[in-house]
Short mmCIF file of C-alpha atoms in Angstrom, two decimals:
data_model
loop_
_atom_site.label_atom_id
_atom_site.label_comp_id
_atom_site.label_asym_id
_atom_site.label_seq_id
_atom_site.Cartn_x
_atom_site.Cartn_y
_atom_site.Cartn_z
CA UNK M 28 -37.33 174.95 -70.46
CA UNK M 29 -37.80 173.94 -73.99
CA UNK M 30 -34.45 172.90 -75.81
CA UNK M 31 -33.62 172.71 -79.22
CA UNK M 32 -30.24 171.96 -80.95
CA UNK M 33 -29.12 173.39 -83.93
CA UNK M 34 -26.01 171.79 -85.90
CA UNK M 35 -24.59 170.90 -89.22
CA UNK M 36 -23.66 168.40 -91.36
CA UNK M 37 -19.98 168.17 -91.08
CA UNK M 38 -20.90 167.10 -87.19
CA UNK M 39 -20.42 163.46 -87.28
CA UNK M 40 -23.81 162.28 -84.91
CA UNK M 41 -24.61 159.00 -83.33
CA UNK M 42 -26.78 158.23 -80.52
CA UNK M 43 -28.73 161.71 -80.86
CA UNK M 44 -28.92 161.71 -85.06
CA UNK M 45 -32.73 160.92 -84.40
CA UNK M 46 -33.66 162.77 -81.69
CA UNK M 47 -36.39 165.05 -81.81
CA UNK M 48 -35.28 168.04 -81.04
CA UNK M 49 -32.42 168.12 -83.19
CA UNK M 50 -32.40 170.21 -86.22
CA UNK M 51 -29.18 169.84 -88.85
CA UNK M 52 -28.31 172.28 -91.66
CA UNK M 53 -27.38 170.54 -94.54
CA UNK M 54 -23.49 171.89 -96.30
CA UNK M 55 -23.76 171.85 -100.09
CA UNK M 56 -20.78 170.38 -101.89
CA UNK M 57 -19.92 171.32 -105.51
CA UNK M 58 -18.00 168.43 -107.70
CA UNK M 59 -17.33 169.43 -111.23
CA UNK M 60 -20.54 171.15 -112.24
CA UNK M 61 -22.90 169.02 -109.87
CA UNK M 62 -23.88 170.42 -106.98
CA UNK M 63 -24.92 167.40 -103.84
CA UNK M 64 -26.45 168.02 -100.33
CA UNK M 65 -24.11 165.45 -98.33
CA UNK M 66 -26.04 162.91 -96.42
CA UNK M 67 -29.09 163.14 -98.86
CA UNK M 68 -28.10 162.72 -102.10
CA UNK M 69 -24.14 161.96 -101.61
CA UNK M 70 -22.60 159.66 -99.49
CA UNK M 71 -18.93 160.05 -98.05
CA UNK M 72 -17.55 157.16 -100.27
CA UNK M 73 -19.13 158.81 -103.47
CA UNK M 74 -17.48 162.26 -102.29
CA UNK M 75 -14.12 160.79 -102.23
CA UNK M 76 -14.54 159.01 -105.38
CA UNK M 77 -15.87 161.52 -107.41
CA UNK M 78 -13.61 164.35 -106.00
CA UNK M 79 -10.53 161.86 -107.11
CA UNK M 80 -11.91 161.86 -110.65
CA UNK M 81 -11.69 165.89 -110.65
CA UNK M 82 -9.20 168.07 -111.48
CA UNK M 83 -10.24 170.85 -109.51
CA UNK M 84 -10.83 170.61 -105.95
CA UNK M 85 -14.86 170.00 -104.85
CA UNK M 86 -16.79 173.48 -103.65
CA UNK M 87 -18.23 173.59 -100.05
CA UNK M 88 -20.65 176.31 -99.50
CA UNK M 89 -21.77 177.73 -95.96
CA UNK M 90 -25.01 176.37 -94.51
CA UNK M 91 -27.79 178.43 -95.31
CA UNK M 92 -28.61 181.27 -93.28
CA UNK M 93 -32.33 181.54 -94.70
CA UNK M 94 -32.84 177.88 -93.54
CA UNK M 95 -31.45 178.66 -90.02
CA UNK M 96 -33.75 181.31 -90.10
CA UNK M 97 -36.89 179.40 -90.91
CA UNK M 98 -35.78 176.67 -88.49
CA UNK M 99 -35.73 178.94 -85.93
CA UNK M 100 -38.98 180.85 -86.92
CA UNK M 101 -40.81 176.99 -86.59
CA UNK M 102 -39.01 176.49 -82.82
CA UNK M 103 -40.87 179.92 -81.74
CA UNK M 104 -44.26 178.92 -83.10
CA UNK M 105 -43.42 175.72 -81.47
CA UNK M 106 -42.71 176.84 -78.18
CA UNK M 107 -38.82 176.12 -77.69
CA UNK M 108 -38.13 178.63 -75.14
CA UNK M 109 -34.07 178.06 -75.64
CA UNK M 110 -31.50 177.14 -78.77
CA UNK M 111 -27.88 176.43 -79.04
CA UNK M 112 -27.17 176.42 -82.26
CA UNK M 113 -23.49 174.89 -82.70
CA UNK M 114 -21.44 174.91 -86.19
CA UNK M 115 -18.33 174.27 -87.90
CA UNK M 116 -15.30 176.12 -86.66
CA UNK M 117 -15.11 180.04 -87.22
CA UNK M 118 -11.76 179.40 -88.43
CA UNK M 119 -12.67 177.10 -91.24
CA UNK M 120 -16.33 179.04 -92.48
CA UNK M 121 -17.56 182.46 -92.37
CA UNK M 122 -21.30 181.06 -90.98
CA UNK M 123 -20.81 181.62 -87.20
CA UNK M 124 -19.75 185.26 -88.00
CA UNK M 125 -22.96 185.82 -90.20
CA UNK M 126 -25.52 183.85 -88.03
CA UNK M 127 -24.81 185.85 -84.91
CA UNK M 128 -27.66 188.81 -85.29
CA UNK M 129 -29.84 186.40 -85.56
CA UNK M 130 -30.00 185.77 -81.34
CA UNK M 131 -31.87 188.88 -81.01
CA UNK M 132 -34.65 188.12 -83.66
CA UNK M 133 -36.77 185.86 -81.77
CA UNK M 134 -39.20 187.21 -78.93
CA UNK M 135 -39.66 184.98 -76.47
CA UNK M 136 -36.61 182.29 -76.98
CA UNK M 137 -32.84 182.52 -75.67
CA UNK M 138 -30.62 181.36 -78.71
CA UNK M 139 -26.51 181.17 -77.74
CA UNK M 140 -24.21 180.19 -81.03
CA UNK M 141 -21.19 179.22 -79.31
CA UNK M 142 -17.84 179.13 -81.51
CA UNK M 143 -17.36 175.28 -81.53
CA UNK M 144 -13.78 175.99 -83.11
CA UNK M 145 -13.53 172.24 -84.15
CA UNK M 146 -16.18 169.90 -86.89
CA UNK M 147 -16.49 166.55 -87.25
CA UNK M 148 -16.87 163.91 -84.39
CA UNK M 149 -15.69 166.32 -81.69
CA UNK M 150 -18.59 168.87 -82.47
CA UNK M 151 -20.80 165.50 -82.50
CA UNK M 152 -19.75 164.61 -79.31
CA UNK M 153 -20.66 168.55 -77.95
CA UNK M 154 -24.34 168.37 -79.51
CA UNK M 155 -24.91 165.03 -77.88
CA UNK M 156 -23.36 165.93 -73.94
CA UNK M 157 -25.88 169.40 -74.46
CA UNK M 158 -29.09 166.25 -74.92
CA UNK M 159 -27.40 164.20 -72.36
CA UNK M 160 -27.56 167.56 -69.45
CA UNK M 161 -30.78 168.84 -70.77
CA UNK M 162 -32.48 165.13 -70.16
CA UNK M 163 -30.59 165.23 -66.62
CA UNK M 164 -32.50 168.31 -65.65
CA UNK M 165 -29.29 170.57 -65.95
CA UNK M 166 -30.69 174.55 -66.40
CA UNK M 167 -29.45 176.09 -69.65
CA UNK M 168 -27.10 178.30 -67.74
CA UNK M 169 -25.43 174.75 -66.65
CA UNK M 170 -25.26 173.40 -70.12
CA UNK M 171 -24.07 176.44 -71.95
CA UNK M 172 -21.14 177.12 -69.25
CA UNK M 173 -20.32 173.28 -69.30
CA UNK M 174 -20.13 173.15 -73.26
CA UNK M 175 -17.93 176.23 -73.35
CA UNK M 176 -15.24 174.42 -71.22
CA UNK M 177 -15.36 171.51 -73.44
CA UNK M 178 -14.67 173.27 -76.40
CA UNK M 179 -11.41 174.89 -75.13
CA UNK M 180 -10.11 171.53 -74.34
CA UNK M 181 -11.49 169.90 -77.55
CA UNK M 182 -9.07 169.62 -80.45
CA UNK M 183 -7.94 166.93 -83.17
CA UNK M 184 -4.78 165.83 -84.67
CA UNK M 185 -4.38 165.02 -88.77
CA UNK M 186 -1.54 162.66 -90.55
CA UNK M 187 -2.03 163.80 -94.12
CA UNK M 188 -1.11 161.60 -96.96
CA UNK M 189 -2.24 163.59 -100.13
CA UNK M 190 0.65 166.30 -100.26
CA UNK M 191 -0.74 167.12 -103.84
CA UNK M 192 -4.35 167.76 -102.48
CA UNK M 193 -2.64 170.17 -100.27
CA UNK M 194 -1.26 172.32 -102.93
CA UNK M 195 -4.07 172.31 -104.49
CA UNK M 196 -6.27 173.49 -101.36
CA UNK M 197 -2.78 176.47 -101.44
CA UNK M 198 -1.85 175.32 -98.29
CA UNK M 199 1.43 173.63 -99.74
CA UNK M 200 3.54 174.95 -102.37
CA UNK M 201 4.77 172.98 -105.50
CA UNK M 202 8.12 172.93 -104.61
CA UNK M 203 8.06 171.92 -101.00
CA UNK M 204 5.36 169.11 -102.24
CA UNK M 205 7.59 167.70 -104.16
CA UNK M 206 10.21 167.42 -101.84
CA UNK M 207 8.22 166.26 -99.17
CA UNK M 208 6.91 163.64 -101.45
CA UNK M 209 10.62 162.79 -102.65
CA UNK M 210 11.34 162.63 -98.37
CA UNK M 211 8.60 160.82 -97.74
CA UNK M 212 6.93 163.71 -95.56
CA UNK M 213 3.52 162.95 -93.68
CA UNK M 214 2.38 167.02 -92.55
CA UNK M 215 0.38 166.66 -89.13
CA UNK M 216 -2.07 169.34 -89.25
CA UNK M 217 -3.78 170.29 -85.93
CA UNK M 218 -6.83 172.47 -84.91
CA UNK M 219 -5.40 175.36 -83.07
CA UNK M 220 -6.59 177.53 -80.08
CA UNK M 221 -8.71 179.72 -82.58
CA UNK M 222 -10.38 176.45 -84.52
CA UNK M 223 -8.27 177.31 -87.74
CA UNK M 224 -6.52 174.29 -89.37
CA UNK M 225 -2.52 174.52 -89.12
CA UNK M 226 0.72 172.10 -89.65
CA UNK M 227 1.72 170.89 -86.14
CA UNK M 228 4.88 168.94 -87.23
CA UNK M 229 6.24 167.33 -90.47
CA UNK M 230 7.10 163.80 -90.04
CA UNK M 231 8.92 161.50 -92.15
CA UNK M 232 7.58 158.29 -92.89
CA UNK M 233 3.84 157.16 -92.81
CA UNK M 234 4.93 154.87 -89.93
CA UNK M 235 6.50 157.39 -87.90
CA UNK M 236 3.32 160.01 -88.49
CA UNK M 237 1.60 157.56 -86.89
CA UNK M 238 3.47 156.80 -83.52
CA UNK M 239 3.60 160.13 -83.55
CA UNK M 240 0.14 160.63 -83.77
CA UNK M 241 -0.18 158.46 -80.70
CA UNK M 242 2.57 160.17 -78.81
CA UNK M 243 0.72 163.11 -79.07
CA UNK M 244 -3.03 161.62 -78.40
CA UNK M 245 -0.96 160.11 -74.92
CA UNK M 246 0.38 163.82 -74.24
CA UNK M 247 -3.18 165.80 -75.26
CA UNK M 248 -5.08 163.29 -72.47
CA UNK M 249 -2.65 163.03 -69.52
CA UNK M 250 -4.04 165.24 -67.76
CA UNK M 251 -7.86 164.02 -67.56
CA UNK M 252 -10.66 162.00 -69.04
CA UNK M 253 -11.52 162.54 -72.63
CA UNK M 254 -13.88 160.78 -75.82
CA UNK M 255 -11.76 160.21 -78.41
CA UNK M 256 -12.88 159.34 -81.94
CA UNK M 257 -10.69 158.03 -84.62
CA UNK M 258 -11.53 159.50 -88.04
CA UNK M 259 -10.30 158.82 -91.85
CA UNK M 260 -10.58 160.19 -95.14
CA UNK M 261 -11.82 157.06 -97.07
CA UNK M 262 -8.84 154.98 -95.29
CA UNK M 263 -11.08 152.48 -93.20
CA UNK M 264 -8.37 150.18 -92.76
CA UNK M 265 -5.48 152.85 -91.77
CA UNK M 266 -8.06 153.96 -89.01
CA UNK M 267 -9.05 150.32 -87.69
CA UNK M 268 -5.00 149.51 -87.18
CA UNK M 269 -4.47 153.06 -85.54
CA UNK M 270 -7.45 152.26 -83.53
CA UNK M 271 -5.68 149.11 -82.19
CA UNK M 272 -2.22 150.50 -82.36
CA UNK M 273 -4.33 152.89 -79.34
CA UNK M 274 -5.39 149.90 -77.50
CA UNK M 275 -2.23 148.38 -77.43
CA UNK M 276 -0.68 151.35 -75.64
CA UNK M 277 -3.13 150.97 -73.44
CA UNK M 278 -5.83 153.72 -74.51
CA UNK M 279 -8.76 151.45 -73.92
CA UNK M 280 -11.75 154.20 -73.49
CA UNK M 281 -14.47 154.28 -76.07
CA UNK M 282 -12.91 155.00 -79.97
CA UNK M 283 -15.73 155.15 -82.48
CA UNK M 284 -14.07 155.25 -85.92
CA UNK M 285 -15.58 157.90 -88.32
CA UNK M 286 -15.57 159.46 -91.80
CA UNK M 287 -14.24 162.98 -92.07
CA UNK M 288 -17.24 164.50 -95.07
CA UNK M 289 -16.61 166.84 -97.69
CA UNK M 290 -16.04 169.98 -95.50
CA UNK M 291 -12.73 168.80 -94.51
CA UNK M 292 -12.16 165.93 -96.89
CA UNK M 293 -11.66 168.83 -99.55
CA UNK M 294 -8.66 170.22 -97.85
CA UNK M 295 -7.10 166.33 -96.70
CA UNK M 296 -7.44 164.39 -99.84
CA UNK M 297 -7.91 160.70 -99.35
CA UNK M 298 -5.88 158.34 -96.88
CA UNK M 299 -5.79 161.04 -93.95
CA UNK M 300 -6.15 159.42 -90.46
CA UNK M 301 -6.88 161.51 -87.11
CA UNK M 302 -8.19 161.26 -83.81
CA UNK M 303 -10.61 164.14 -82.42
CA UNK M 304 -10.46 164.41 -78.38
CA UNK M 305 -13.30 166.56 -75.89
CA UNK M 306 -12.28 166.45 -72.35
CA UNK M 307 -15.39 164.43 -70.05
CA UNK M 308 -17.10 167.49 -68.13
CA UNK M 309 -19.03 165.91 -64.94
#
């Protein structure tokens, strides 16, 4: 077996970013009337800063489907014999709907494109256990059924901050933004069953968000062993005192601290903290 990996750019990657046979579609973001590839010509501080100085929201576009296609066109003449190719949440983007007639294109290669249902670190941490089972001489059959059970136990938890970037993303009306602003509200949005992006509860108080946000991180991982990432939206030091507000209650595992990008910073705003869990498959 042959294995290549297929993701996109809102994954947040670390130990596998370089690895050979990993292939990453790039998201286009529009800001204004610019249009940026993120990671090549737009980093995730310029994203938030330029989005602030906007009055309309930025533009994220699907990958592209005619890349994905010639990516996959250059693992047959290369001799890949299987692909998982593993994207943004069906509930968020229209691609894994699109992509799916392209399994049966391909002579020769067995391509899967699982509904991840979740972006950012957690889909990171999916692309990198599928390298990590492959290189320990798992079959595919092994590695596809083991990925599937971490993405229905893979979900992550959002304090908001920006109520005004939610009404404009229309997921918050005027009115009840400006009484949750006048209250003091912190929405904490959640990715659901189905990968779609929903309000959980609405807290009030930053500081009660927060212990909340760990309350619900200690109820999410009681009942096994799970990576857990800490991510912000341009609030580096909100996330490093959630991180240790974790520690101190005693959740001591691994907590990487990462940037949410412009997929999902578009519908946060700035000052958003969260933590992404994917249950430890053996």
């Amino acid at each position: 077996m042959k294995l290549a990996v297929i993701t996109d750019s809102s994954a947040v990657l670390q130990d596998t970013a370089k690895n050979e046979h990993l292939f990453v579609l790039r998201i286009p973001v529009t800001i204004g009337n610019t249009t940026y590839i993120e990671g090549k010509d737009l980093s995730v501080e310029e994203f938030y800063k330029k989005m602030a100085a906007e009055a309309e929201l930025p533009k994220t576009s699907q990958p592209s489907l005619s890349e994905l296609e010639e990516i996959l066109g250059r693992l047959q003449g290369a001799g890949y014999t299987h692909v998982i190719g593993l994207f943004l949440s069906s509930g968020i983007s229209g691609f894994y709907q699109n992509i799916q007639y392209l399994k049966d294109e391909f002579e020769g290669m067995t391509i899967v494109f699982p509904d991840s249902k979740i972006t950012s670190a957690p889909l990171g941490m999916m692309v990198e256990n599928i390298f990590r089972r492959y290189e320990a001489g798992a079959s595919f059959d092994e590695i596809v059924e083991k990925l599937q059970q971490e993405i229905v136990g893979t979900t992550a938890f959002i304090m908001v901050d920006d109520l005004d970037h939610l009404v404009k993303g229309g997921r918050l009306s005027n009115g009840a933004a400006l009484l949750g602003n006048l209250l003091s509200i912190k929405p904490i949005l959640y990715f659901t069953e189905e990968g779609k992006i929903e309000v959980y509860e609405k807290v009030r108080t930053e500081k009660k968000a927060v212990k909340r946000l760990l309350e619900i991180l200690q109820e999410q991982t009681s009942n096994g062993a799970y990576q857990i990432a800490v991510i912000h939206a341009n609030a580096p030091q909100k996330a490093e005192e959630f991180k240790q507000l974790l520690q101190e209650n005693g959740i001591n595992w691994s907590l990487p601290i990462v940037s949410f990008g412009s997929v999902i910073g578009t519908h946060l705003g700035e000052g958003a903290i969260a933590f992404g869990i994917s249950p430890i498959i053996d």
